PDB file of C-alpha atoms and ligand atoms in Angstrom:
ATOM      1  CA  MET A   1     -26.174 -89.864-103.133  1.00  0.00           C
ATOM      2  CA  PRO A   2     -28.026 -92.689-103.253  1.00  0.00           C
ATOM      3  CA  ASP A   3     -30.859 -93.291-105.730  1.00  0.00           C
ATOM      4  CA  THR A   4     -34.004 -94.230-104.243  1.00  0.00           C
ATOM      5  CA  SER A   5     -36.317 -92.882-106.658  1.00  0.00           C
ATOM      6  CA  LEU A   6     -38.444 -96.240-108.025  1.00  0.00           C
ATOM      7  CA  PRO A   7     -37.591 -96.952-111.788  1.00  0.00           C
ATOM      8  CA  ARG A   8     -40.796 -96.419-114.048  1.00  0.00           C
ATOM      9  CA  VAL A   9     -41.968 -98.717-116.715  1.00  0.00           C
ATOM     10  CA  HIS A  10     -42.316 -97.793-120.107  1.00  0.00           C
ATOM     11  CA  ARG A  11     -43.610-100.160-122.746  1.00  0.00           C
ATOM     12  CA  VAL A  12     -42.862-100.721-125.921  1.00  0.00           C
ATOM     13  CA  GLU A  13     -45.377-102.403-128.328  1.00  0.00           C
ATOM     14  CA  GLY A  14     -44.489-103.627-131.364  1.00  0.00           C
ATOM     15  CA  SER A  15     -45.502-102.964-135.468  1.00  0.00           C
ATOM     16  CA  LEU A  16     -45.023-105.914-136.599  1.00  0.00           C
ATOM     17  CA  PHE A  17     -47.256-108.187-134.071  1.00  0.00           C
ATOM     18  CA  PRO A  18     -48.468-107.550-130.865  1.00  0.00           C
ATOM     19  CA  VAL A  19     -44.982-108.187-128.600  1.00  0.00           C
ATOM     20  CA  ASN A  20     -44.124-105.954-125.928  1.00  0.00           C
ATOM     21  CA  ALA A  21     -40.903-104.360-124.955  1.00  0.00           C
ATOM     22  CA  TYR A  22     -40.368-102.071-121.422  1.00  0.00           C
ATOM     23  CA  ILE A  23     -38.077 -99.396-120.671  1.00  0.00           C
ATOM     24  CA  VAL A  24     -37.300 -99.293-117.236  1.00  0.00           C
ATOM     25  CA  GLU A  25     -35.646 -96.030-116.505  1.00  0.00           C
ATOM     26  CA  THR A  26     -34.199 -94.981-113.343  1.00  0.00           C
ATOM     27  CA  ARG A  27     -32.436 -92.085-112.926  1.00  0.00           C
ATOM     28  CA  ASP A  28     -29.490 -92.005-114.625  1.00  0.00           C
ATOM     29  CA  THR A  29     -29.945 -94.926-116.771  1.00  0.00           C
ATOM     30  CA  VAL A  30     -32.462 -97.206-118.663  1.00  0.00           C
ATOM     31  CA  VAL A  31     -32.484-100.712-118.588  1.00  0.00           C
ATOM     32  CA  ILE A  32     -34.643-102.522-121.611  1.00  0.00           C
ATOM     33  CA  VAL A  33     -36.416-106.006-120.973  1.00  0.00           C
ATOM     34  CA  ASP A  34     -36.285-107.769-124.329  1.00  0.00           C
ATOM     35  CA  ALA A  35     -36.009-106.510-127.492  1.00  0.00           C
ATOM     36  CA  MET A  36     -39.245-107.809-129.841  1.00  0.00           C
ATOM     37  CA  LEU A  37     -38.438-109.287-133.173  1.00  0.00           C
ATOM     38  CA  GLY A  38     -38.133-106.906-135.768  1.00  0.00           C
ATOM     39  CA  VAL A  39     -35.755-104.203-137.930  1.00  0.00           C
ATOM     40  CA  SER A  40     -38.364-101.471-137.791  1.00  0.00           C
ATOM     41  CA  ASP A  41     -39.206-102.265-133.733  1.00  0.00           C
ATOM     42  CA  GLY A  42     -35.680-102.427-132.527  1.00  0.00           C
ATOM     43  CA  ARG A  43     -35.361 -99.177-134.108  1.00  0.00           C
ATOM     44  CA  ALA A  44     -38.238 -97.403-132.815  1.00  0.00           C
ATOM     45  CA  LEU A  45     -37.466 -99.391-128.970  1.00  0.00           C
ATOM     46  CA  ARG A  46     -33.726 -97.266-129.486  1.00  0.00           C
ATOM     47  CA  ALA A  47     -35.663 -94.130-130.228  1.00  0.00           C
ATOM     48  CA  ARG A  48     -37.845 -94.689-127.494  1.00  0.00           C
ATOM     49  CA  ALA A  49     -34.721 -95.615-125.410  1.00  0.00           C
ATOM     50  CA  ASP A  50     -32.689 -91.907-126.220  1.00  0.00           C
ATOM     51  CA  ALA A  51     -35.962 -89.508-126.374  1.00  0.00           C
ATOM     52  CA  LEU A  52     -35.332 -90.479-122.448  1.00  0.00           C
ATOM     53  CA  GLY A  53     -31.451 -89.162-122.228  1.00  0.00           C
ATOM     54  CA  LYS A  54     -30.523 -92.120-120.371  1.00  0.00           C
ATOM     55  CA  PRO A  55     -27.475 -94.326-121.339  1.00  0.00           C
ATOM     56  CA  ILE A  56     -28.586 -97.746-121.517  1.00  0.00           C
ATOM     57  CA  ALA A  57     -27.091 -99.841-118.765  1.00  0.00           C
ATOM     58  CA  ALA A  58     -28.535-103.373-120.027  1.00  0.00           C
ATOM     59  CA  VAL A  59     -30.343-105.669-121.929  1.00  0.00           C
ATOM     60  CA  VAL A  60     -32.416-108.452-120.545  1.00  0.00           C
ATOM     61  CA  VAL A  61     -33.769-111.284-122.466  1.00  0.00           C
ATOM     62  CA  THR A  62     -36.518-112.885-120.093  1.00  0.00           C
ATOM     63  CA  HIS A  63     -36.733-115.778-122.265  1.00  0.00           C
ATOM     64  CA  ALA A  64     -35.548-118.129-125.315  1.00  0.00           C
ATOM     65  CA  HIS A  65     -37.861-116.816-128.733  1.00  0.00           C
ATOM     66  CA  PRO A  66     -36.820-114.992-131.890  1.00  0.00           C
ATOM     67  CA  ASP A  67     -39.666-112.310-130.909  1.00  0.00           C
ATOM     68  CA  HIS A  68     -37.350-111.044-128.025  1.00  0.00           C
ATOM     69  CA  TYR A  69     -34.444-111.305-128.728  1.00  0.00           C
ATOM     70  CA  GLY A  70     -34.210-110.043-132.513  1.00  0.00           C
ATOM     71  CA  GLY A  71     -34.305-106.814-132.042  1.00  0.00           C
ATOM     72  CA  ILE A  72     -31.413-106.595-130.178  1.00  0.00           C
ATOM     73  CA  SER A  73     -29.411-105.796-132.920  1.00  0.00           C
ATOM     74  CA  PRO A  74     -31.013-102.672-134.484  1.00  0.00           C
ATOM     75  CA  LEU A  75     -31.846-101.675-130.367  1.00  0.00           C
ATOM     76  CA  LEU A  76     -28.007-101.837-129.590  1.00  0.00           C
ATOM     77  CA  ASP A  77     -26.695-100.830-132.966  1.00  0.00           C
ATOM     78  CA  GLY A  78     -23.029 -99.276-132.507  1.00  0.00           C
ATOM     79  CA  LEU A  79     -23.813 -99.734-128.756  1.00  0.00           C
ATOM     80  CA  ASP A  80     -21.578-101.436-126.502  1.00  0.00           C
ATOM     81  CA  VAL A  81     -24.011-102.802-124.273  1.00  0.00           C
ATOM     82  CA  PRO A  82     -24.076-106.165-121.312  1.00  0.00           C
ATOM     83  CA  ILE A  83     -27.114-108.485-122.302  1.00  0.00           C
ATOM     84  CA  LEU A  84     -28.180-110.885-119.988  1.00  0.00           C
ATOM     85  CA  ALA A  85     -29.583-113.704-119.357  1.00  0.00           C
ATOM     86  CA  VAL A  86     -30.076-117.337-117.454  1.00  0.00           C
ATOM     87  CA  ALA A  87     -27.439-119.507-118.936  1.00  0.00           C
ATOM     88  CA  GLY A  88     -30.154-121.858-120.484  1.00  0.00           C
ATOM     89  CA  VAL A  89     -31.805-118.642-122.554  1.00  0.00           C
ATOM     90  CA  ASP A  90     -28.481-117.992-123.925  1.00  0.00           C
ATOM     91  CA  ALA A  91     -27.552-121.932-124.592  1.00  0.00           C
ATOM     92  CA  ALA A  92     -31.632-122.054-126.433  1.00  0.00           C
ATOM     93  CA  ILE A  93     -31.569-119.124-128.034  1.00  0.00           C
ATOM     94  CA  ARG A  94     -27.781-119.477-130.352  1.00  0.00           C
ATOM     95  CA  HIS A  95     -29.338-124.115-130.652  1.00  0.00           C
ATOM     96  CA  ASP A  96     -31.889-122.778-131.994  1.00  0.00           C
ATOM     97  CA  ASP A  97     -31.561-119.838-133.707  1.00  0.00           C
ATOM     98  CA  ALA A  98     -30.665-121.028-137.532  1.00  0.00           C
ATOM     99  CA  SER A  99     -33.803-122.966-137.433  1.00  0.00           C
ATOM    100  CA  LYS A 100     -36.029-120.031-136.395  1.00  0.00           C
ATOM    101  CA  GLU A 101     -34.058-117.829-139.784  1.00  0.00           C
ATOM    102  CA  GLN A 102     -35.232-121.218-141.847  1.00  0.00           C
ATOM    103  CA  ILE A 103     -38.802-119.972-140.246  1.00  0.00           C
ATOM    104  CA  LEU A 104     -39.003-116.381-139.955  1.00  0.00           C
ATOM    105  CA  ARG A 105     -37.293-115.257-142.978  1.00  0.00           C
ATOM    106  CA  PRO A 106     -40.062-116.375-145.502  1.00  0.00           C
ATOM    107  CA  MET A 107     -42.334-114.751-142.708  1.00  0.00           C
ATOM    108  CA  PHE A 108     -40.955-111.746-142.128  1.00  0.00           C
ATOM    109  CA  GLY A 109     -37.663-110.701-145.098  1.00  0.00           C
ATOM    110  CA  ALA A 110     -35.563-107.941-143.991  1.00  0.00           C
ATOM    111  CA  GLU A 111     -37.247-107.560-140.563  1.00  0.00           C
ATOM    112  CA  TRP A 112     -36.225-110.097-139.108  1.00  0.00           C
ATOM    113  CA  PRO A 113     -32.245-109.153-138.825  1.00  0.00           C
ATOM    114  CA  GLN A 114     -29.446-110.740-140.933  1.00  0.00           C
ATOM    115  CA  ARG A 115     -27.511-110.602-138.172  1.00  0.00           C
ATOM    116  CA  ARG A 116     -28.372-111.502-134.479  1.00  0.00           C
ATOM    117  CA  THR A 117     -26.990-110.524-131.363  1.00  0.00           C
ATOM    118  CA  PHE A 118     -26.830-113.072-128.674  1.00  0.00           C
ATOM    119  CA  PRO A 119     -26.000-111.912-124.697  1.00  0.00           C
ATOM    120  CA  ASN A 120     -23.048-111.938-123.722  1.00  0.00           C
ATOM    121  CA  ARG A 121     -23.559-112.171-119.826  1.00  0.00           C
ATOM    122  CA  THR A 122     -24.798-114.660-118.028  1.00  0.00           C
ATOM    123  CA  VAL A 123     -26.572-114.714-114.763  1.00  0.00           C
ATOM    124  CA  LYS A 124     -28.031-117.386-112.060  1.00  0.00           C
ATOM    125  CA  ASP A 125     -30.934-117.981-110.496  1.00  0.00           C
ATOM    126  CA  GLY A 126     -31.131-116.096-107.180  1.00  0.00           C
ATOM    127  CA  ASP A 127     -28.613-113.453-108.903  1.00  0.00           C
ATOM    128  CA  VAL A 128     -29.197-109.466-107.800  1.00  0.00           C
ATOM    129  CA  ILE A 129     -28.408-107.121-109.970  1.00  0.00           C
ATOM    130  CA  GLN A 130     -28.556-103.264-109.740  1.00  0.00           C
ATOM    131  CA  PHE A 131     -28.731-100.770-111.811  1.00  0.00           C
ATOM    132  CA  GLY A 132     -29.542 -96.843-110.950  1.00  0.00           C
ATOM    133  CA  SER A 133     -32.301 -97.335-108.981  1.00  0.00           C
ATOM    134  CA  ALA A 134     -33.715-100.796-110.681  1.00  0.00           C
ATOM    135  CA  THR A 135     -32.503-103.568-108.241  1.00  0.00           C
ATOM    136  CA  PHE A 136     -33.492-107.316-110.363  1.00  0.00           C
ATOM    137  CA  ARG A 137     -34.054-110.501-108.824  1.00  0.00           C
ATOM    138  CA  VAL A 138     -33.124-113.042-110.887  1.00  0.00           C
ATOM    139  CA  VAL A 139     -35.481-115.745-111.196  1.00  0.00           C
ATOM    140  CA  ASP A 140     -34.503-118.690-113.174  1.00  0.00           C
ATOM    141  CA  LEU A 141     -37.586-121.599-114.570  1.00  0.00           C
ATOM    142  CA  GLY A 142     -36.334-123.002-116.913  1.00  0.00           C
ATOM    143  CA  PRO A 143     -38.587-124.657-120.006  1.00  0.00           C
ATOM    144  CA  GLY A 144     -41.668-123.668-120.222  1.00  0.00           C
ATOM    145  CA  GLU A 145     -43.660-121.425-122.782  1.00  0.00           C
ATOM    146  CA  SER A 146     -40.232-121.771-124.449  1.00  0.00           C
ATOM    147  CA  PRO A 147     -37.040-123.833-124.294  1.00  0.00           C
ATOM    148  CA  HIS A 148     -35.839-121.819-121.623  1.00  0.00           C
ATOM    149  CA  ASP A 149     -37.694-119.085-119.085  1.00  0.00           C
ATOM    150  CA  SER A 150     -36.428-117.193-116.922  1.00  0.00           C
ATOM    151  CA  LEU A 151     -38.553-114.394-114.602  1.00  0.00           C
ATOM    152  CA  TRP A 152     -37.586-111.148-113.738  1.00  0.00           C
ATOM    153  CA  LEU A 153     -38.324-109.099-110.123  1.00  0.00           C
ATOM    154  CA  LEU A 154     -37.973-105.617-109.609  1.00  0.00           C
ATOM    155  CA  GLU A 155     -37.477-105.187-105.792  1.00  0.00           C
ATOM    156  CA  ALA A 156     -37.589-101.896-103.880  1.00  0.00           C
ATOM    157  CA  ASP A 157     -36.904-101.435-100.122  1.00  0.00           C
ATOM    158  CA  GLY A 158     -36.209-105.673 -99.609  1.00  0.00           C
ATOM    159  CA  ARG A 159     -39.600-106.324-101.717  1.00  0.00           C
ATOM    160  CA  THR A 160     -40.936-107.021-105.256  1.00  0.00           C
ATOM    161  CA  VAL A 161     -43.136-104.218-106.308  1.00  0.00           C
ATOM    162  CA  ALA A 162     -43.044-105.650-110.054  1.00  0.00           C
ATOM    163  CA  ALA A 163     -42.355-108.730-112.329  1.00  0.00           C
ATOM    164  CA  PHE A 164     -40.907-109.196-116.128  1.00  0.00           C
ATOM    165  CA  GLY A 165     -42.417-112.185-117.117  1.00  0.00           C
ATOM    166  CA  GLY A 166     -42.125-112.914-120.682  1.00  0.00           C
ATOM    167  CA  ASP A 167     -43.836-114.857-122.172  1.00  0.00           C
ATOM    168  CA  LEU A 168     -45.136-117.360-118.450  1.00  0.00           C
ATOM    169  CA  ALA A 169     -48.716-115.851-119.310  1.00  0.00           C
ATOM    170  CA  TYR A 170     -49.817-113.852-122.187  1.00  0.00           C
ATOM    171  CA  GLY A 171     -51.921-111.299-121.384  1.00  0.00           C
ATOM    172  CA  HIS A 172     -54.962-112.543-122.826  1.00  0.00           C
ATOM    173  CA  MET A 173     -53.905-113.264-126.167  1.00  0.00           C
ATOM    174  CA  HIS A 174     -53.705-116.860-127.516  1.00  0.00           C
ATOM    175  CA  GLY A 175     -50.334-118.659-127.290  1.00  0.00           C
ATOM    176  CA  TYR A 176     -47.451-121.031-128.611  1.00  0.00           C
ATOM    177  CA  LEU A 177     -47.256-124.285-127.209  1.00  0.00           C
ATOM    178  CA  ALA A 178     -45.712-126.051-130.263  1.00  0.00           C
ATOM    179  CA  ASP A 179     -42.623-126.365-127.557  1.00  0.00           C
ATOM    180  CA  GLY A 180     -44.533-129.213-125.744  1.00  0.00           C
ATOM    181  CA  PHE A 181     -43.284-128.024-122.409  1.00  0.00           C
ATOM    182  CA  TYR A 182     -46.275-127.576-121.096  1.00  0.00           C
ATOM    183  CA  GLU A 183     -45.853-129.330-118.227  1.00  0.00           C
ATOM    184  CA  GLY A 184     -42.799-127.167-117.316  1.00  0.00           C
ATOM    185  CA  TRP A 185     -45.099-124.469-118.261  1.00  0.00           C
ATOM    186  CA  ARG A 186     -47.411-125.716-115.660  1.00  0.00           C
ATOM    187  CA  ARG A 187     -44.858-125.424-112.597  1.00  0.00           C
ATOM    188  CA  ASN A 188     -43.128-122.662-113.979  1.00  0.00           C
ATOM    189  CA  ILE A 189     -46.905-120.811-113.296  1.00  0.00           C
ATOM    190  CA  VAL A 190     -46.950-122.574-109.661  1.00  0.00           C
ATOM    191  CA  ARG A 191     -43.548-121.186-108.642  1.00  0.00           C
ATOM    192  CA  ALA A 192     -44.442-117.365-109.886  1.00  0.00           C
ATOM    193  CA  ARG A 193     -47.532-117.855-107.988  1.00  0.00           C
ATOM    194  CA  GLY A 194     -45.538-118.467-104.567  1.00  0.00           C
ATOM    195  CA  LEU A 195     -43.278-115.503-105.054  1.00  0.00           C
ATOM    196  CA  LEU A 196     -45.629-112.667-106.998  1.00  0.00           C
ATOM    197  CA  GLY A 197     -48.206-111.657-104.377  1.00  0.00           C
ATOM    198  CA  ALA A 198     -51.673-111.860-106.391  1.00  0.00           C
ATOM    199  CA  ASP A 199     -51.138-107.710-107.339  1.00  0.00           C
ATOM    200  CA  THR A 200     -47.985-107.722-108.102  1.00  0.00           C
ATOM    201  CA  MET A 201     -47.720-105.904-111.067  1.00  0.00           C
ATOM    202  CA  LEU A 202     -46.732-108.240-113.892  1.00  0.00           C
ATOM    203  CA  TYR A 203     -45.325-107.323-117.703  1.00  0.00           C
ATOM    204  CA  LEU A 204     -45.693-109.903-119.944  1.00  0.00           C
ATOM    205  CA  GLY A 205     -44.544-110.292-123.954  1.00  0.00           C
ATOM    206  CA  HIS A 206     -47.621-109.985-125.095  1.00  0.00           C
ATOM    207  CA  GLY A 207     -51.172-108.540-124.382  1.00  0.00           C
ATOM    208  CA  GLU A 208     -51.732-105.385-121.648  1.00  0.00           C
ATOM    209  CA  PRO A 209     -49.466-106.130-118.282  1.00  0.00           C
ATOM    210  CA  GLY A 210     -51.516-106.260-114.764  1.00  0.00           C
ATOM    211  CA  PRO A 211     -52.112-108.706-110.881  1.00  0.00           C
ATOM    212  CA  ALA A 212     -50.002-112.318-111.146  1.00  0.00           C
ATOM    213  CA  GLY A 213     -52.695-113.693-109.546  1.00  0.00           C
ATOM    214  CA  PRO A 214     -55.479-113.429-112.715  1.00  0.00           C
ATOM    215  CA  LEU A 215     -52.771-113.369-115.098  1.00  0.00           C
ATOM    216  CA  LEU A 216     -51.237-116.355-113.875  1.00  0.00           C
ATOM    217  CA  ASP A 217     -54.792-118.284-113.418  1.00  0.00           C
ATOM    218  CA  TRP A 218     -56.176-117.173-117.079  1.00  0.00           C
ATOM    219  CA  GLN A 219     -52.786-118.919-118.430  1.00  0.00           C
ATOM    220  CA  GLU A 220     -52.830-122.149-116.756  1.00  0.00           C
ATOM    221  CA  ARG A 221     -56.611-122.067-118.066  1.00  0.00           C
ATOM    222  CA  TYR A 222     -55.689-121.568-121.401  1.00  0.00           C
ATOM    223  CA  ILE A 223     -52.606-124.291-121.209  1.00  0.00           C
ATOM    224  CA  ASN A 224     -54.930-126.930-119.625  1.00  0.00           C
ATOM    225  CA  SER A 225     -58.158-126.106-122.207  1.00  0.00           C
ATOM    226  CA  PHE A 226     -55.899-126.488-124.872  1.00  0.00           C
ATOM    227  CA  ILE A 227     -54.320-129.680-123.907  1.00  0.00           C
ATOM    228  CA  ASP A 228     -57.781-130.914-123.377  1.00  0.00           C
ATOM    229  CA  ALA A 229     -59.026-129.590-126.964  1.00  0.00           C
ATOM    230  CA  VAL A 230     -56.142-131.556-128.557  1.00  0.00           C
ATOM    231  CA  LYS A 231     -56.792-134.620-126.533  1.00  0.00           C
ATOM    232  CA  THR A 232     -60.312-134.998-127.184  1.00  0.00           C
ATOM    233  CA  ILE A 233     -61.330-136.819-130.142  1.00  0.00           C
ATOM    234  CA  PRO A 234     -64.842-136.126-130.377  1.00  0.00           C
ATOM    235  CA  SER A 235     -65.628-138.865-133.132  1.00  0.00           C
ATOM    236  CA  ASP A 236     -64.366-142.182-134.526  1.00  0.00           C
ATOM    237  CA  ALA A 237     -64.215-140.922-137.047  1.00  0.00           C
ATOM    238  CA  GLU A 238     -60.612-138.586-136.300  1.00  0.00           C
ATOM    239  CA  SER A 239     -59.104-140.871-134.763  1.00  0.00           C
ATOM    240  CA  GLY A 240     -56.147-141.328-135.660  1.00  0.00           C
ATOM    241  CA  THR A 241     -56.772-140.393-138.774  1.00  0.00           C
ATOM    242  CA  ALA A 242     -57.851-137.194-139.333  1.00  0.00           C
ATOM    243  CA  SER A 243     -55.611-134.127-140.996  1.00  0.00           C
ATOM    244  CA  ASP A 244     -53.684-131.835-139.141  1.00  0.00           C
ATOM    245  CA  ALA A 245     -56.084-128.893-140.317  1.00  0.00           C
ATOM    246  CA  ALA A 246     -58.944-130.419-139.556  1.00  0.00           C
ATOM    247  CA  VAL A 247     -57.526-131.367-135.827  1.00  0.00           C
ATOM    248  CA  THR A 248     -56.387-127.684-135.999  1.00  0.00           C
ATOM    249  CA  GLU A 249     -60.214-126.291-136.916  1.00  0.00           C
ATOM    250  CA  ARG A 250     -61.441-128.336-134.338  1.00  0.00           C
ATOM    251  CA  VAL A 251     -59.326-126.459-131.496  1.00  0.00           C
ATOM    252  CA  THR A 252     -59.549-123.406-132.957  1.00  0.00           C
ATOM    253  CA  GLN A 253     -63.034-123.801-132.329  1.00  0.00           C
ATOM    254  CA  ALA A 254     -62.364-124.758-128.717  1.00  0.00           C
ATOM    255  CA  MET A 255     -59.893-122.136-128.056  1.00  0.00           C
ATOM    256  CA  GLN A 256     -61.972-119.012-128.985  1.00  0.00           C
ATOM    257  CA  ARG A 257     -64.790-120.356-126.935  1.00  0.00           C
ATOM    258  CA  TYR A 258     -62.561-119.755-123.975  1.00  0.00           C
ATOM    259  CA  LEU A 259     -60.228-116.142-125.741  1.00  0.00           C
ATOM    260  CA  PRO A 260     -62.349-115.111-128.299  1.00  0.00           C
ATOM    261  CA  GLY A 261     -60.969-112.598-130.983  1.00  0.00           C
ATOM    262  CA  ASP A 262     -57.790-114.055-133.483  1.00  0.00           C
ATOM    263  CA  ASP A 263     -54.750-111.936-131.719  1.00  0.00           C
ATOM    264  CA  LEU A 264     -51.929-114.215-132.125  1.00  0.00           C
ATOM    265  CA  LEU A 265     -54.126-117.013-132.771  1.00  0.00           C
ATOM    266  CA  PHE A 266     -51.303-118.114-135.644  1.00  0.00           C
ATOM    267  CA  LEU A 267     -49.474-118.991-132.342  1.00  0.00           C
ATOM    268  CA  MET A 268     -51.587-121.356-130.905  1.00  0.00           C
ATOM    269  CA  GLN A 269     -52.745-123.085-134.550  1.00  0.00           C
ATOM    270  CA  LEU A 270     -49.300-123.647-135.052  1.00  0.00           C
ATOM    271  CA  SER A 271     -49.013-125.335-132.060  1.00  0.00           C
ATOM    272  CA  VAL A 272     -51.824-128.173-132.778  1.00  0.00           C
ATOM    273  CA  PRO A 273     -49.722-130.924-134.964  1.00  0.00           C
ATOM    274  CA  PRO A 274     -47.015-130.718-132.662  1.00  0.00           C
ATOM    275  CA  MET A 275     -48.468-131.184-129.838  1.00  0.00           C
ATOM    276  CA  ARG A 276     -50.797-133.758-131.287  1.00  0.00           C
ATOM    277  CA  ARG A 277     -47.817-136.114-131.327  1.00  0.00           C
ATOM    278  CA  ILE A 278     -46.633-135.062-128.272  1.00  0.00           C
ATOM    279  CA  LEU A 279     -49.372-136.214-127.164  1.00  0.00           C
ATOM    280  CA  THR A 280     -49.832-139.183-128.883  1.00  0.00           C
ATOM    281  CA  ARG A 281     -46.358-140.308-127.983  1.00  0.00           C
ATOM    282  CA  GLU A 282     -47.226-139.957-124.214  1.00  0.00           C
ATOM    283  CA  LEU A 283     -49.871-141.601-124.872  1.00  0.00           C
ATOM    284  CA  ARG A 284     -47.862-144.709-125.711  1.00  0.00           C
ATOM    285  CA  GLU A 285     -44.949-143.827-123.561  1.00  0.00           C
ATOM    286  CA  GLY A 286     -45.696-142.063-120.561  1.00  0.00           C
ATOM    287  CA  PRO A 287     -44.959-138.912-119.548  1.00  0.00           C
ATOM    288  CA  LEU A 288     -42.077-137.271-121.795  1.00  0.00           C
ATOM    289  CA  GLN A 289     -41.625-133.885-119.419  1.00  0.00           C
TER     290      GLN A 289
HETATM  291 ZN1   ZN B 301     -43.387-113.925-127.635  1.00  0.00          ZN
END
């Protein structure tokens, strides 16, 4: 008998910092979307999946950042499960993992897994993948928030009922722009807007899920505000000579006017020096992307 019941989505939040993984529960199996960063969070995700009493059919990796794939090793400890990603996400993870080790080991110690598990099955734009009653359609977005992003549409009866966006938008938290693909990110938002209804539930890597329309609009304005704030040189005294710390402080004030509070503020602050250099280069040499 075909399984026609709609899958149920469980959100699992990290304990180390605010990051989400999702368990998509079908009648007979579960599919995990992203796995957070650390050993304890990956184990907790496994415990939540096991408590549902259904085998893990697959893991989906939405994008190339370590706070979404680091937890796969503890999640899958002892299991042989397909780990799906578009080829660009897979390649970026493998390319950048050694440099992420240099950054994350001092920050997170033993929580950052000694051995990371990478995707083992690549999929491509437009692929439709079925797990029990869950039908996913793959949207390969390319560079954006990370060096390579993807969007996973959950379909039922031929229509999109929900989407997993990774960090395509943050649920009203500060964001990471240090990879520099801000033009790609804005293009990805426009593309997602064309694929999703304004009311389609969008499950994100950080913060509360919600209707896609307002979340995508909010994220676009956040990116624009950040770029404007980094570009703005308030006085002659600062032009070219201000320290990264001084510029970061000024950009922080501007961004906290857009989004008060400090959820993931450190990600935005880490992004100021690299974005300052990218924008300075673009001013000299024209757009880089
Ligand atoms: Zn993230």
